[in-house]
CSV table of C-alpha atoms in Angstrom, one decimal:
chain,number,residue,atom,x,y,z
A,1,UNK,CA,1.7,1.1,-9.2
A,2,UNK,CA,3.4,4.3,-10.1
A,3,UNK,CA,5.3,2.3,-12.9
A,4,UNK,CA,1.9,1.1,-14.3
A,5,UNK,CA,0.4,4.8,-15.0
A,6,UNK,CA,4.1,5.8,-16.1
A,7,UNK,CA,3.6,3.2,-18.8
A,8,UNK,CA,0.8,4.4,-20.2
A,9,UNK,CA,1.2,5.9,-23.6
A,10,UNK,CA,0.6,9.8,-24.3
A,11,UNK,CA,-2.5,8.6,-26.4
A,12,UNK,CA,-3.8,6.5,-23.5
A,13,UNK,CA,-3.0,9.5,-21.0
A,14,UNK,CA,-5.0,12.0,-23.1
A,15,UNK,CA,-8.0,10.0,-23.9
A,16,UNK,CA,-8.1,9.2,-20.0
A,17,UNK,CA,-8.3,12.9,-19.1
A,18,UNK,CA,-11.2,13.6,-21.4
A,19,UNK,CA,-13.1,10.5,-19.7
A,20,UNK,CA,-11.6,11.2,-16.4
A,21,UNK,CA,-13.6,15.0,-17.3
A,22,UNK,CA,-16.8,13.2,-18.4
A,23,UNK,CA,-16.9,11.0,-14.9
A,24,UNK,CA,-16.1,14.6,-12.8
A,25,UNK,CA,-18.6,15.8,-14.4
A,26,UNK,CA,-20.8,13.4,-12.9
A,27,UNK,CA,-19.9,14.1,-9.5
A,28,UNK,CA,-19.5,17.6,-9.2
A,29,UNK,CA,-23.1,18.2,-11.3
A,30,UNK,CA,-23.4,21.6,-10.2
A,31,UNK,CA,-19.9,23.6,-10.9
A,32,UNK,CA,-21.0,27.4,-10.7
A,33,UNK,CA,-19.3,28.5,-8.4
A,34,UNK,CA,-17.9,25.9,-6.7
A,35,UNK,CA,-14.8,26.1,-5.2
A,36,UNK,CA,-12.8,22.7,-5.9
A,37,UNK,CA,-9.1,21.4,-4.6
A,38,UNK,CA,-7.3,20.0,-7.5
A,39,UNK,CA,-3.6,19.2,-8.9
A,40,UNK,CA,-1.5,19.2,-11.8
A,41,UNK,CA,-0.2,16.2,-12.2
A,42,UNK,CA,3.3,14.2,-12.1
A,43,UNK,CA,4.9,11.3,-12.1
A,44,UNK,CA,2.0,9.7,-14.7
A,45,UNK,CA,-0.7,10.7,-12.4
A,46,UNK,CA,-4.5,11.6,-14.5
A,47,UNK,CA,-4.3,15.0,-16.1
A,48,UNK,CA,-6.8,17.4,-14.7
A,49,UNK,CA,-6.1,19.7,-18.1
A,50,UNK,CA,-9.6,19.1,-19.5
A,51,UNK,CA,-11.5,19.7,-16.1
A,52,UNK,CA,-9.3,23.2,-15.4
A,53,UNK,CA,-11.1,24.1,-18.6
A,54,UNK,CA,-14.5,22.3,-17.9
A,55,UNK,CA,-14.2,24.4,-14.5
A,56,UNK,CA,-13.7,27.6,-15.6
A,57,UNK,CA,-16.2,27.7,-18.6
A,58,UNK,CA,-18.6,26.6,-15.7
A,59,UNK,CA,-17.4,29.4,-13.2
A,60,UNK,CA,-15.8,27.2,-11.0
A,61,UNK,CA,-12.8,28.3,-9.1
A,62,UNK,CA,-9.9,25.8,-9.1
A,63,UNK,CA,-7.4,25.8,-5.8
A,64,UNK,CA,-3.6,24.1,-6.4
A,65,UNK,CA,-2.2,23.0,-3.5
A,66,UNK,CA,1.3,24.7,-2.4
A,67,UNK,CA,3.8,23.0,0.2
A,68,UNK,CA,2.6,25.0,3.6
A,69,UNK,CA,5.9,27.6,3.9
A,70,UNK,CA,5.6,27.5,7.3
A,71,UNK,CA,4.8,23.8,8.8
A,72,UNK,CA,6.5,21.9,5.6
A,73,UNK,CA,4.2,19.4,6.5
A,74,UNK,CA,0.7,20.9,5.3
A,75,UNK,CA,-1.1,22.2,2.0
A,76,UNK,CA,-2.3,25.2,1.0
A,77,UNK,CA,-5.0,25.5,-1.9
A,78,UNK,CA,-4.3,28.9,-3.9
A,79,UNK,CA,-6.9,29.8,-6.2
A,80,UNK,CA,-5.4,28.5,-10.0
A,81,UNK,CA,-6.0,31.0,-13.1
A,82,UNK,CA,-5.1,30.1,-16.7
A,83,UNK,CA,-2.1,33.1,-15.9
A,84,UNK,CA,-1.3,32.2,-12.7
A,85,UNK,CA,2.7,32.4,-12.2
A,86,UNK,CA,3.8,28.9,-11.0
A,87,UNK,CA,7.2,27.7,-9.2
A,88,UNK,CA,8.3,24.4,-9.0
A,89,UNK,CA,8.4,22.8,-5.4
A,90,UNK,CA,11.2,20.8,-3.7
A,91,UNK,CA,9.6,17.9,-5.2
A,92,UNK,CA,9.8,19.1,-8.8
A,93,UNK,CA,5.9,19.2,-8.8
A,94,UNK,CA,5.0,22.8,-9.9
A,95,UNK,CA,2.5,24.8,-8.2
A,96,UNK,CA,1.1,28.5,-7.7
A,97,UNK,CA,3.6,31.0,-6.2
A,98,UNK,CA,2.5,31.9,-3.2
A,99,UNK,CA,-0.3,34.8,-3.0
A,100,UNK,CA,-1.5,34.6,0.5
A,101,UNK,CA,-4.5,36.5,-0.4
A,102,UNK,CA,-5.2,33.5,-3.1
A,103,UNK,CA,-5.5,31.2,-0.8
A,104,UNK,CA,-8.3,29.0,0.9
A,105,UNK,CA,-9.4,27.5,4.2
A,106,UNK,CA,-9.0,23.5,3.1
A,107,UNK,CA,-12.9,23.3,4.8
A,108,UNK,CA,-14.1,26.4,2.8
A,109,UNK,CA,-13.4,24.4,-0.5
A,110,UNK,CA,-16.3,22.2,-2.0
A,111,UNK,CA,-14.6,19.4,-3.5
A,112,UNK,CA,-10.6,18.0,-3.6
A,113,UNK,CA,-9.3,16.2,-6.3
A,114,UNK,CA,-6.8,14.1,-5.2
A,115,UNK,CA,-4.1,12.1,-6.7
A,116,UNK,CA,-2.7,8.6,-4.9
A,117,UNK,CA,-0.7,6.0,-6.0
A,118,UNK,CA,-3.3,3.3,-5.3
A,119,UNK,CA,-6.8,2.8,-3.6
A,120,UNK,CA,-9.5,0.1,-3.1
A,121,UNK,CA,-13.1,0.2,-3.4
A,122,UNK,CA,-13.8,1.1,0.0
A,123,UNK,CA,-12.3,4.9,-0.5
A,124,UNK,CA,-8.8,4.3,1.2
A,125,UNK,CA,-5.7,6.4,-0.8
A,126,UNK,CA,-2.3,5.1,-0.6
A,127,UNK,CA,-0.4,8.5,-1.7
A,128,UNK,CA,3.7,9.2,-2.5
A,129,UNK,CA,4.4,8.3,1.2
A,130,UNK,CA,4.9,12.6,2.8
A,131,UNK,CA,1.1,12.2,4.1
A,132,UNK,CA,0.8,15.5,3.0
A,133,UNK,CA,-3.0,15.5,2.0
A,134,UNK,CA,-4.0,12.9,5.1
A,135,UNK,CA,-2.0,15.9,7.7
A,136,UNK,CA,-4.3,18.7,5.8
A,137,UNK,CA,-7.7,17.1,5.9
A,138,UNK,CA,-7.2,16.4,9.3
A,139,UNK,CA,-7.3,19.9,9.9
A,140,UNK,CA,-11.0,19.7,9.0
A,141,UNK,CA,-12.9,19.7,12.4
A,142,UNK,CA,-15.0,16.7,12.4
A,143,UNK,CA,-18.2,19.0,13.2
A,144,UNK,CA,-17.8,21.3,10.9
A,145,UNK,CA,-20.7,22.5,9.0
A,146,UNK,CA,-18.6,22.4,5.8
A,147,UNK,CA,-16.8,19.6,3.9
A,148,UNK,CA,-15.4,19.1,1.5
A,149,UNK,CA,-16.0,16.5,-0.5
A,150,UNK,CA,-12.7,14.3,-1.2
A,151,UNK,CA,-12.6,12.7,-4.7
A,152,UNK,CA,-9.3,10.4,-5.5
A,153,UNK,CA,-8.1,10.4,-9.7
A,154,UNK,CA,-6.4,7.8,-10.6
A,155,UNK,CA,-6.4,5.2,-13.6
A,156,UNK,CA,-8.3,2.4,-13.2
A,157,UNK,CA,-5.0,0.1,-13.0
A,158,UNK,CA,-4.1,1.4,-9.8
A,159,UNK,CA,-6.7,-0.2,-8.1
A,160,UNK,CA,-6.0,-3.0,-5.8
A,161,UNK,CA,-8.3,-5.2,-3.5
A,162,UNK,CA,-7.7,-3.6,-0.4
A,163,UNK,CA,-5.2,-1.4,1.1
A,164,UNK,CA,-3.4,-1.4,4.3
A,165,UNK,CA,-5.3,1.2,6.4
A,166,UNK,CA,-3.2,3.8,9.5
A,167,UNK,CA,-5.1,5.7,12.2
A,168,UNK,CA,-4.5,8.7,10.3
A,169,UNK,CA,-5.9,7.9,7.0
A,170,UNK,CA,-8.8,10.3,6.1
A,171,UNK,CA,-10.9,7.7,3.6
A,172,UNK,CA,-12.2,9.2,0.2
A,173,UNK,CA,-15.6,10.1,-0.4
A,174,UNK,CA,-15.4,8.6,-4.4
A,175,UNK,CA,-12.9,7.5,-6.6
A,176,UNK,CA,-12.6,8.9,-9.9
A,177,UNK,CA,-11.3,6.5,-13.2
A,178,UNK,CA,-12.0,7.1,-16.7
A,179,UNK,CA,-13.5,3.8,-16.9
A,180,UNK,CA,-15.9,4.4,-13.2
A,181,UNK,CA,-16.7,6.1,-10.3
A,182,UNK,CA,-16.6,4.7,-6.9
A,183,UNK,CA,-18.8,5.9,-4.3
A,184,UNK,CA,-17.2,3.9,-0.9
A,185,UNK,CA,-19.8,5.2,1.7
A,186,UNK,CA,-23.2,4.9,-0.4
């Protein structure tokens, strides 16, 4: 899977980011002011270029997530401005430098943007294999009065029939492709 969205062409990869803008849109139809989880992408994964720009001319705030210091096991989402100084992570994936007083609960955000490898129609994410992003929305207490929603990005040829599915995987609310939007749980 990570082959196919390698092999897409820089001409395929940009016109999927503006439709991959386009079908955000549709799900997060009210930006001001929301706080949204999102990435910048690797490895072929969607570009999110198009909706940091989408987000800030609509007063969102966009969050990055940053490898926890501390656990090595957890995210962080650090607010994300056009200026922000970035580092590049153990991974080689670049992110925010750390600015504790930047940073976010994970259940005081409104949306996450997510990237996986694959997924299925019925919301479940097969990511790079850390369980990074399953470990920090578990943190989200099932009762809370806040949650975020989770929205995976991907191009529409990483979808498969079904997925294999652990006791620790936190399903996706929708599924994001520039060709559709999946909503699993409607």
């Amino acid at each position: 899977m990570r082959n196919l969205r390698k092999e897409l062409t820089p001409e395929e990869q940009k016109s999927a980011a503006k439709a991959l803008k386009i079908n955000i849109s549709q799900v997060i139809k009210d930006p001001k002011n929301a706080r949204v989880g999102t990435y910048i992408s690797n490895d072929g994964e969607p570009s999110l270029d198009y909706v940091f720009q989408w987000l800030w001319q609509n007063k969102a705030t966009p969050f990055l997530p940053i490898l926890h210091p501390f656990t090595q096991v957890h995210l962080l989402f650090q607010r994300y401005e056009e200026n922000s100084p970035m580092t590049t992570n153990r991974y080689g994936i670049l992110e925010p430098e750390l600015n504790c007083s930047h940073v976010s609960p994970v259940a005081a955000l409104d949306f996450i943007l997510t990237p996986l490898v694959a997924f299925d129609s019925q919301g479940n994410r097969l990511g790079m294999g850390g369980g990074y992003y399953d470990r920090t929305f578990a943190q989200i207490p099932p009762d809370a009065s806040h949650r975020p929603k989770l929205i995976g990005v991907a191009h529409q040829c990483q979808h498969l029939d079904a997925l294999p599915v652990a006791s620790w995987d936190v399903p996706l609310d929708y599924i994001v492709t520039p060709e559709r939007i999946y909503c699993p749980h409607r």
